[in-house]
Amino acid sequence: MKGLLTFITGTVIIAFALFLAVITGDYGPWYFAWLVGTTMIVLISAAGAAMFDRQDDELNQKGISSR
């Protein structure tokens, strides 16, 4: 039963990927680059915000005001 569900899930994923490939046509690589680039920008900005918050907490613990 588990093998059948795995096969059905794989078939659905492949059908969806083919559907997206047909719809995007020649613009597929551009959309892929856009998605990857947007994801990277969001992750880098979140990491920068986390690092800034950590540095601000350390300065507050030492009694140094950063503002």
PDB file of N, CA, C and O in Angstrom:
ATOM      1  N   MET A   1       0.823  -1.197   0.000  1.00  0.00           N
ATOM      2  CA  MET A   1       0.000   0.000   0.000  1.00  0.00           C
ATOM      3  C   MET A   1       0.863   1.255   0.000  1.00  0.00           C
ATOM      4  O   MET A   1       0.555   2.224  -0.662  1.00  0.00           O
ATOM      5  N   LYS A   2       1.964   1.229   0.807  1.00  0.00           N
ATOM      6  CA  LYS A   2       2.849   2.393   0.883  1.00  0.00           C
ATOM      7  C   LYS A   2       3.526   2.648  -0.459  1.00  0.00           C
ATOM      8  O   LYS A   2       3.701   3.795  -0.866  1.00  0.00           O
ATOM      9  N   GLY A   3       3.877   1.584  -1.164  1.00  0.00           N
ATOM     10  CA  GLY A   3       4.494   1.733  -2.481  1.00  0.00           C
ATOM     11  C   GLY A   3       3.546   2.350  -3.483  1.00  0.00           C
ATOM     12  O   GLY A   3       3.959   3.166  -4.318  1.00  0.00           O
ATOM     13  N   LEU A   4       2.279   2.014  -3.393  1.00  0.00           N
ATOM     14  CA  LEU A   4       1.288   2.588  -4.301  1.00  0.00           C
ATOM     15  C   LEU A   4       1.117   4.081  -4.046  1.00  0.00           C
ATOM     16  O   LEU A   4       1.049   4.882  -4.982  1.00  0.00           O
ATOM     17  N   LEU A   5       1.085   4.470  -2.761  1.00  0.00           N
ATOM     18  CA  LEU A   5       0.962   5.888  -2.436  1.00  0.00           C
ATOM     19  C   LEU A   5       2.184   6.677  -2.893  1.00  0.00           C
ATOM     20  O   LEU A   5       2.064   7.804  -3.382  1.00  0.00           O
ATOM     21  N   THR A   6       3.348   6.073  -2.752  1.00  0.00           N
ATOM     22  CA  THR A   6       4.577   6.719  -3.219  1.00  0.00           C
ATOM     23  C   THR A   6       4.539   6.899  -4.726  1.00  0.00           C
ATOM     24  O   THR A   6       4.904   7.959  -5.251  1.00  0.00           O
ATOM     25  N   PHE A   7       4.073   5.867  -5.429  1.00  0.00           N
ATOM     26  CA  PHE A   7       3.980   5.948  -6.886  1.00  0.00           C
ATOM     27  C   PHE A   7       2.983   7.019  -7.314  1.00  0.00           C
ATOM     28  O   PHE A   7       3.262   7.814  -8.219  1.00  0.00           O
ATOM     29  N   ILE A   8       1.855   7.081  -6.655  1.00  0.00           N
ATOM     30  CA  ILE A   8       0.839   8.090  -7.003  1.00  0.00           C
ATOM     31  C   ILE A   8       1.365   9.496  -6.706  1.00  0.00           C
ATOM     32  O   ILE A   8       1.190  10.423  -7.512  1.00  0.00           O
ATOM     33  N   THR A   9       2.019   9.672  -5.575  1.00  0.00           N
ATOM     34  CA  THR A   9       2.569  10.978  -5.235  1.00  0.00           C
ATOM     35  C   THR A   9       3.627  11.409  -6.246  1.00  0.00           C
ATOM     36  O   THR A   9       3.639  12.558  -6.697  1.00  0.00           O
ATOM     37  N   GLY A  10       4.489  10.493  -6.635  1.00  0.00           N
ATOM     38  CA  GLY A  10       5.505  10.804  -7.643  1.00  0.00           C
ATOM     39  C   GLY A  10       4.888  11.148  -8.981  1.00  0.00           C
ATOM     40  O   GLY A  10       5.345  12.065  -9.675  1.00  0.00           O
ATOM     41  N   THR A  11       3.849  10.417  -9.343  1.00  0.00           N
ATOM     42  CA  THR A  11       3.171  10.695 -10.610  1.00  0.00           C
ATOM     43  C   THR A  11       2.535  12.069 -10.606  1.00  0.00           C
ATOM     44  O   THR A  11       2.625  12.822 -11.585  1.00  0.00           O
ATOM     45  N   VAL A  12       1.932  12.444  -9.501  1.00  0.00           N
ATOM     46  CA  VAL A  12       1.302  13.776  -9.395  1.00  0.00           C
ATOM     47  C   VAL A  12       2.361  14.869  -9.477  1.00  0.00           C
ATOM     48  O   VAL A  12       2.176  15.879 -10.167  1.00  0.00           O
ATOM     49  N   ILE A  13       3.480  14.676  -8.798  1.00  0.00           N
ATOM     50  CA  ILE A  13       4.553  15.678  -8.826  1.00  0.00           C
ATOM     51  C   ILE A  13       5.111  15.823 -10.242  1.00  0.00           C
ATOM     52  O   ILE A  13       5.339  16.945 -10.725  1.00  0.00           O
ATOM     53  N   ILE A  14       5.327  14.713 -10.910  1.00  0.00           N
ATOM     54  CA  ILE A  14       5.854  14.767 -12.282  1.00  0.00           C
ATOM     55  C   ILE A  14       4.852  15.425 -13.222  1.00  0.00           C
ATOM     56  O   ILE A  14       5.219  16.261 -14.067  1.00  0.00           O
ATOM     57  N   ALA A  15       3.565  15.110 -13.072  1.00  0.00           N
ATOM     58  CA  ALA A  15       2.541  15.732 -13.920  1.00  0.00           C
ATOM     59  C   ALA A  15       2.486  17.229 -13.681  1.00  0.00           C
ATOM     60  O   ALA A  15       2.362  18.024 -14.625  1.00  0.00           O
ATOM     61  N   PHE A  16       2.614  17.650 -12.415  1.00  0.00           N
ATOM     62  CA  PHE A  16       2.611  19.080 -12.103  1.00  0.00           C
ATOM     63  C   PHE A  16       3.842  19.769 -12.692  1.00  0.00           C
ATOM     64  O   PHE A  16       3.742  20.883 -13.231  1.00  0.00           O
ATOM     65  N   ALA A  17       4.997  19.113 -12.616  1.00  0.00           N
ATOM     66  CA  ALA A  17       6.216  19.697 -13.186  1.00  0.00           C
ATOM     67  C   ALA A  17       6.103  19.827 -14.704  1.00  0.00           C
ATOM     68  O   ALA A  17       6.514  20.848 -15.277  1.00  0.00           O
ATOM     69  N   LEU A  18       5.533  18.814 -15.352  1.00  0.00           N
ATOM     70  CA  LEU A  18       5.326  18.913 -16.806  1.00  0.00           C
ATOM     71  C   LEU A  18       4.332  20.013 -17.156  1.00  0.00           C
ATOM     72  O   LEU A  18       4.517  20.749 -18.123  1.00  0.00           O
ATOM     73  N   PHE A  19       3.290  20.133 -16.356  1.00  0.00           N
ATOM     74  CA  PHE A  19       2.308  21.196 -16.569  1.00  0.00           C
ATOM     75  C   PHE A  19       2.970  22.573 -16.464  1.00  0.00           C
ATOM     76  O   PHE A  19       2.743  23.454 -17.312  1.00  0.00           O
ATOM     77  N   LEU A  20       3.800  22.769 -15.441  1.00  0.00           N
ATOM     78  CA  LEU A  20       4.501  24.046 -15.296  1.00  0.00           C
ATOM     79  C   LEU A  20       5.468  24.291 -16.449  1.00  0.00           C
ATOM     80  O   LEU A  20       5.603  25.424 -16.931  1.00  0.00           O
ATOM     81  N   ALA A  21       6.133  23.241 -16.914  1.00  0.00           N
ATOM     82  CA  ALA A  21       7.074  23.390 -18.025  1.00  0.00           C
ATOM     83  C   ALA A  21       6.351  23.788 -19.302  1.00  0.00           C
ATOM     84  O   ALA A  21       6.841  24.617 -20.071  1.00  0.00           O
ATOM     85  N   VAL A  22       5.176  23.229 -19.534  1.00  0.00           N
ATOM     86  CA  VAL A  22       4.413  23.577 -20.731  1.00  0.00           C
ATOM     87  C   VAL A  22       3.919  25.014 -20.646  1.00  0.00           C
ATOM     88  O   VAL A  22       3.971  25.771 -21.626  1.00  0.00           O
ATOM     89  N   ILE A  23       3.447  25.419 -19.473  1.00  0.00           N
ATOM     90  CA  ILE A  23       2.913  26.775 -19.320  1.00  0.00           C
ATOM     91  C   ILE A  23       4.019  27.820 -19.459  1.00  0.00           C
ATOM     92  O   ILE A  23       3.848  28.827 -20.148  1.00  0.00           O
ATOM     93  N   THR A  24       5.156  27.582 -18.810  1.00  0.00           N
ATOM     94  CA  THR A  24       6.215  28.593 -18.831  1.00  0.00           C
ATOM     95  C   THR A  24       6.965  28.623 -20.161  1.00  0.00           C
ATOM     96  O   THR A  24       7.484  29.670 -20.546  1.00  0.00           O
ATOM     97  N   GLY A  25       7.051  27.510 -20.849  1.00  0.00           N
ATOM     98  CA  GLY A  25       7.701  27.465 -22.154  1.00  0.00           C
ATOM     99  C   GLY A  25       9.148  27.909 -22.090  1.00  0.00           C
ATOM    100  O   GLY A  25       9.931  27.419 -21.279  1.00  0.00           O
ATOM    101  N   ASP A  26       9.500  28.864 -22.927  1.00  0.00           N
ATOM    102  CA  ASP A  26      10.876  29.351 -22.988  1.00  0.00           C
ATOM    103  C   ASP A  26      11.256  30.208 -21.779  1.00  0.00           C
ATOM    104  O   ASP A  26      12.427  30.487 -21.569  1.00  0.00           O
ATOM    105  N   TYR A  27      10.274  30.658 -21.020  1.00  0.00           N
ATOM    106  CA  TYR A  27      10.562  31.512 -19.871  1.00  0.00           C
ATOM    107  C   TYR A  27      10.829  30.720 -18.593  1.00  0.00           C
ATOM    108  O   TYR A  27      11.000  31.314 -17.535  1.00  0.00           O
ATOM    109  N   GLY A  28      10.851  29.406 -18.675  1.00  0.00           N
ATOM    110  CA  GLY A  28      11.080  28.562 -17.507  1.00  0.00           C
ATOM    111  C   GLY A  28      12.360  28.888 -16.754  1.00  0.00           C
ATOM    112  O   GLY A  28      12.327  29.063 -15.538  1.00  0.00           O
ATOM    113  N   PRO A  29      13.504  29.000 -17.433  1.00  0.00           N
ATOM    114  CA  PRO A  29      14.730  29.342 -16.715  1.00  0.00           C
ATOM    115  C   PRO A  29      14.664  30.722 -16.049  1.00  0.00           C
ATOM    116  O   PRO A  29      15.207  30.919 -14.961  1.00  0.00           O
ATOM    117  N   TRP A  30      13.981  31.655 -16.697  1.00  0.00           N
ATOM    118  CA  TRP A  30      13.863  32.983 -16.096  1.00  0.00           C
ATOM    119  C   TRP A  30      13.048  32.916 -14.816  1.00  0.00           C
ATOM    120  O   TRP A  30      13.428  33.511 -13.801  1.00  0.00           O
ATOM    121  N   TYR A  31      11.928  32.176 -14.823  1.00  0.00           N
ATOM    122  CA  TYR A  31      11.124  32.030 -13.609  1.00  0.00           C
ATOM    123  C   TYR A  31      11.896  31.305 -12.524  1.00  0.00           C
ATOM    124  O   TYR A  31      11.804  31.650 -11.341  1.00  0.00           O
ATOM    125  N   PHE A  32      12.658  30.280 -12.916  1.00  0.00           N
ATOM    126  CA  PHE A  32      13.462  29.550 -11.936  1.00  0.00           C
ATOM    127  C   PHE A  32      14.484  30.486 -11.284  1.00  0.00           C
ATOM    128  O   PHE A  32      14.644  30.493 -10.058  1.00  0.00           O
ATOM    129  N   ALA A  33      15.171  31.290 -12.089  1.00  0.00           N
ATOM    130  CA  ALA A  33      16.145  32.229 -11.542  1.00  0.00           C
ATOM    131  C   ALA A  33      15.469  33.254 -10.649  1.00  0.00           C
ATOM    132  O   ALA A  33      15.998  33.639  -9.603  1.00  0.00           O
ATOM    133  N   TRP A  34      14.282  33.687 -11.037  1.00  0.00           N
ATOM    134  CA  TRP A  34      13.550  34.659 -10.225  1.00  0.00           C
ATOM    135  C   TRP A  34      13.187  34.060  -8.870  1.00  0.00           C
ATOM    136  O   TRP A  34      13.352  34.706  -7.826  1.00  0.00           O
ATOM    137  N   LEU A  35      12.702  32.828  -8.869  1.00  0.00           N
ATOM    138  CA  LEU A  35      12.335  32.187  -7.603  1.00  0.00           C
ATOM    139  C   LEU A  35      13.552  31.968  -6.707  1.00  0.00           C
ATOM    140  O   LEU A  35      13.509  32.236  -5.505  1.00  0.00           O
ATOM    141  N   VAL A  36      14.639  31.493  -7.289  1.00  0.00           N
ATOM    142  CA  VAL A  36      15.845  31.245  -6.491  1.00  0.00           C
ATOM    143  C   VAL A  36      16.417  32.566  -5.970  1.00  0.00           C
ATOM    144  O   VAL A  36      16.797  32.682  -4.803  1.00  0.00           O
ATOM    145  N   GLY A  37      16.452  33.585  -6.819  1.00  0.00           N
ATOM    146  CA  GLY A  37      16.980  34.885  -6.403  1.00  0.00           C
ATOM    147  C   GLY A  37      16.151  35.524  -5.314  1.00  0.00           C
ATOM    148  O   GLY A  37      16.695  36.062  -4.330  1.00  0.00           O
ATOM    149  N   THR A  38      14.851  35.468  -5.451  1.00  0.00           N
ATOM    150  CA  THR A  38      13.982  36.041  -4.432  1.00  0.00           C
ATOM    151  C   THR A  38      14.139  35.312  -3.106  1.00  0.00           C
ATOM    152  O   THR A  38      14.209  35.935  -2.034  1.00  0.00           O
ATOM    153  N   THR A  39      14.224  33.999  -3.167  1.00  0.00           N
ATOM    154  CA  THR A  39      14.415  33.224  -1.939  1.00  0.00           C
ATOM    155  C   THR A  39      15.739  33.577  -1.273  1.00  0.00           C
ATOM    156  O   THR A  39      15.806  33.743  -0.048  1.00  0.00           O
ATOM    157  N   MET A  40      16.784  33.706  -2.069  1.00  0.00           N
ATOM    158  CA  MET A  40      18.089  34.046  -1.496  1.00  0.00           C
ATOM    159  C   MET A  40      18.076  35.429  -0.858  1.00  0.00           C
ATOM    160  O   MET A  40      18.650  35.647   0.210  1.00  0.00           O
ATOM    161  N   ILE A  41      17.424  36.402  -1.502  1.00  0.00           N
ATOM    162  CA  ILE A  41      17.366  37.750  -0.934  1.00  0.00           C
ATOM    163  C   ILE A  41      16.636  37.732   0.401  1.00  0.00           C
ATOM    164  O   ILE A  41      17.071  38.364   1.374  1.00  0.00           O
ATOM    165  N   VAL A  42      15.530  37.012   0.473  1.00  0.00           N
ATOM    166  CA  VAL A  42      14.769  36.942   1.723  1.00  0.00           C
ATOM    167  C   VAL A  42      15.601  36.271   2.818  1.00  0.00           C
ATOM    168  O   VAL A  42      15.652  36.749   3.956  1.00  0.00           O
ATOM    169  N   LEU A  43      16.278  35.174   2.487  1.00  0.00           N
ATOM    170  CA  LEU A  43      17.081  34.471   3.493  1.00  0.00           C
ATOM    171  C   LEU A  43      18.266  35.309   3.963  1.00  0.00           C
ATOM    172  O   LEU A  43      18.585  35.339   5.155  1.00  0.00           O
ATOM    173  N   ILE A  44      18.929  36.013   3.052  1.00  0.00           N
ATOM    174  CA  ILE A  44      20.069  36.843   3.432  1.00  0.00           C
ATOM    175  C   ILE A  44      19.625  38.012   4.301  1.00  0.00           C
ATOM    176  O   ILE A  44      20.268  38.360   5.292  1.00  0.00           O
ATOM    177  N   SER A  45      18.495  38.631   3.962  1.00  0.00           N
ATOM    178  CA  SER A  45      18.016  39.740   4.779  1.00  0.00           C
ATOM    179  C   SER A  45      17.580  39.262   6.162  1.00  0.00           C
ATOM    180  O   SER A  45      17.796  39.961   7.162  1.00  0.00           O
ATOM    181  N   ALA A  46      16.976  38.078   6.249  1.00  0.00           N
ATOM    182  CA  ALA A  46      16.588  37.534   7.553  1.00  0.00           C
ATOM    183  C   ALA A  46      17.820  37.225   8.394  1.00  0.00           C
ATOM    184  O   ALA A  46      17.844  37.480   9.602  1.00  0.00           O
ATOM    185  N   ALA A  47      18.862  36.690   7.768  1.00  0.00           N
ATOM    186  CA  ALA A  47      20.100  36.406   8.495  1.00  0.00           C
ATOM    187  C   ALA A  47      20.750  37.697   8.980  1.00  0.00           C
ATOM    188  O   ALA A  47      21.253  37.767  10.105  1.00  0.00           O
ATOM    189  N   GLY A  48      20.731  38.732   8.159  1.00  0.00           N
ATOM    190  CA  GLY A  48      21.280  40.029   8.565  1.00  0.00           C
ATOM    191  C   GLY A  48      20.521  40.616   9.731  1.00  0.00           C
ATOM    192  O   GLY A  48      21.117  41.172  10.664  1.00  0.00           O
ATOM    193  N   ALA A  49      19.204  40.504   9.706  1.00  0.00           N
ATOM    194  CA  ALA A  49      18.395  41.022  10.809  1.00  0.00           C
ATOM    195  C   ALA A  49      18.659  40.253  12.096  1.00  0.00           C
ATOM    196  O   ALA A  49      18.750  40.842  13.175  1.00  0.00           O
ATOM    197  N   ALA A  50      18.814  38.935  12.002  1.00  0.00           N
ATOM    198  CA  ALA A  50      19.100  38.117  13.180  1.00  0.00           C
ATOM    199  C   ALA A  50      20.468  38.475  13.759  1.00  0.00           C
ATOM    200  O   ALA A  50      20.631  38.578  14.981  1.00  0.00           O
ATOM    201  N   MET A  51      21.463  38.681  12.875  1.00  0.00           N
ATOM    202  CA  MET A  51      22.796  39.053  13.346  1.00  0.00           C
ATOM    203  C   MET A  51      22.780  40.425  14.013  1.00  0.00           C
ATOM    204  O   MET A  51      23.410  40.644  15.045  1.00  0.00           O
ATOM    205  N   PHE A  52      22.042  41.378  13.445  1.00  0.00           N
ATOM    206  CA  PHE A  52      21.952  42.709  14.030  1.00  0.00           C
ATOM    207  C   PHE A  52      21.278  42.650  15.389  1.00  0.00           C
ATOM    208  O   PHE A  52      21.718  43.299  16.344  1.00  0.00           O
ATOM    209  N   ASP A  53      20.215  41.851  15.509  1.00  0.00           N
ATOM    210  CA  ASP A  53      19.511  41.719  16.782  1.00  0.00           C
ATOM    211  C   ASP A  53      20.420  41.107  17.835  1.00  0.00           C
ATOM    212  O   ASP A  53      20.421  41.534  18.993  1.00  0.00           O
ATOM    213  N   ARG A  54      21.192  40.126  17.457  1.00  0.00           N
ATOM    214  CA  ARG A  54      22.128  39.487  18.385  1.00  0.00           C
ATOM    215  C   ARG A  54      23.193  40.481  18.860  1.00  0.00           C
ATOM    216  O   ARG A  54      23.489  40.553  20.054  1.00  0.00           O
ATOM    217  N   GLN A  55      23.741  41.276  17.942  1.00  0.00           N
ATOM    218  CA  GLN A  55      24.739  42.269  18.331  1.00  0.00           C
ATOM    219  C   GLN A  55      24.132  43.334  19.240  1.00  0.00           C
ATOM    220  O   GLN A  55      24.762  43.780  20.193  1.00  0.00           O
ATOM    221  N   ASP A  56      22.898  43.707  18.971  1.00  0.00           N
ATOM    222  CA  ASP A  56      22.231  44.712  19.794  1.00  0.00           C
ATOM    223  C   ASP A  56      21.988  44.173  21.195  1.00  0.00           C
ATOM    224  O   ASP A  56      22.171  44.897  22.192  1.00  0.00           O
ATOM    225  N   ASP A  57      21.603  42.897  21.320  1.00  0.00           N
ATOM    226  CA  ASP A  57      21.407  42.286  22.641  1.00  0.00           C
ATOM    227  C   ASP A  57      22.718  42.234  23.417  1.00  0.00           C
ATOM    228  O   ASP A  57      22.743  42.487  24.621  1.00  0.00           O
ATOM    229  N   GLU A  58      23.820  41.895  22.738  1.00  0.00           N
ATOM    230  CA  GLU A  58      25.112  41.844  23.424  1.00  0.00           C
ATOM    231  C   GLU A  58      25.535  43.220  23.915  1.00  0.00           C
ATOM    232  O   GLU A  58      26.064  43.357  25.017  1.00  0.00           O
ATOM    233  N   LEU A  59      25.303  44.254  23.133  1.00  0.00           N
ATOM    234  CA  LEU A  59      25.647  45.602  23.565  1.00  0.00           C
ATOM    235  C   LEU A  59      24.791  46.040  24.745  1.00  0.00           C
ATOM    236  O   LEU A  59      25.261  46.703  25.664  1.00  0.00           O
ATOM    237  N   ASN A  60      23.520  45.652  24.746  1.00  0.00           N
ATOM    238  CA  ASN A  60      22.637  45.994  25.866  1.00  0.00           C
ATOM    239  C   ASN A  60      23.059  45.274  27.138  1.00  0.00           C
ATOM    240  O   ASN A  60      22.970  45.828  28.230  1.00  0.00           O
ATOM    241  N   GLN A  61      23.537  44.015  27.016  1.00  0.00           N
ATOM    242  CA  GLN A  61      23.994  43.280  28.194  1.00  0.00           C
ATOM    243  C   GLN A  61      25.251  43.904  28.778  1.00  0.00           C
ATOM    244  O   GLN A  61      25.482  43.857  29.977  1.00  0.00           O
ATOM    245  N   LYS A  62      26.083  44.494  27.936  1.00  0.00           N
ATOM    246  CA  LYS A  62      27.301  45.149  28.414  1.00  0.00           C
ATOM    247  C   LYS A  62      27.028  46.558  28.900  1.00  0.00           C
ATOM    248  O   LYS A  62      27.908  47.215  29.430  1.00  0.00           O
ATOM    249  N   GLY A  63      25.814  47.050  28.709  1.00  0.00           N
ATOM    250  CA  GLY A  63      25.459  48.389  29.165  1.00  0.00           C
ATOM    251  C   GLY A  63      25.835  49.471  28.191  1.00  0.00           C
ATOM    252  O   GLY A  63      25.850  50.645  28.526  1.00  0.00           O
ATOM    253  N   ILE A  64      26.146  49.090  26.972  1.00  0.00           N
ATOM    254  CA  ILE A  64      26.508  50.056  25.946  1.00  0.00           C
ATOM    255  C   ILE A  64      25.285  50.278  25.067  1.00  0.00           C
ATOM    256  O   ILE A  64      24.718  49.342  24.518  1.00  0.00           O
ATOM    257  N   SER A  65      24.882  51.511  24.939  1.00  0.00           N
ATOM    258  CA  SER A  65      23.726  51.809  24.096  1.00  0.00           C
ATOM    259  C   SER A  65      24.187  51.982  22.661  1.00  0.00           C
ATOM    260  O   SER A  65      25.125  52.718  22.370  1.00  0.00           O
ATOM    261  N   SER A  66      23.538  51.268  21.755  1.00  0.00           N
ATOM    262  CA  SER A  66      23.923  51.367  20.345  1.00  0.00           C
ATOM    263  C   SER A  66      23.213  52.510  19.643  1.00  0.00           C
ATOM    264  O   SER A  66      23.527  52.827  18.515  1.00  0.00           O
ATOM    265  N   ARG A  67      22.278  53.133  20.330  1.00  0.00           N
ATOM    266  CA  ARG A  67      21.541  54.248  19.699  1.00  0.00           C
ATOM    267  C   ARG A  67      21.834  55.548  20.374  1.00  0.00           C
ATOM    268  O   ARG A  67      22.162  55.722  21.438  1.00  0.00           O
TER     269      ARG A  67
END
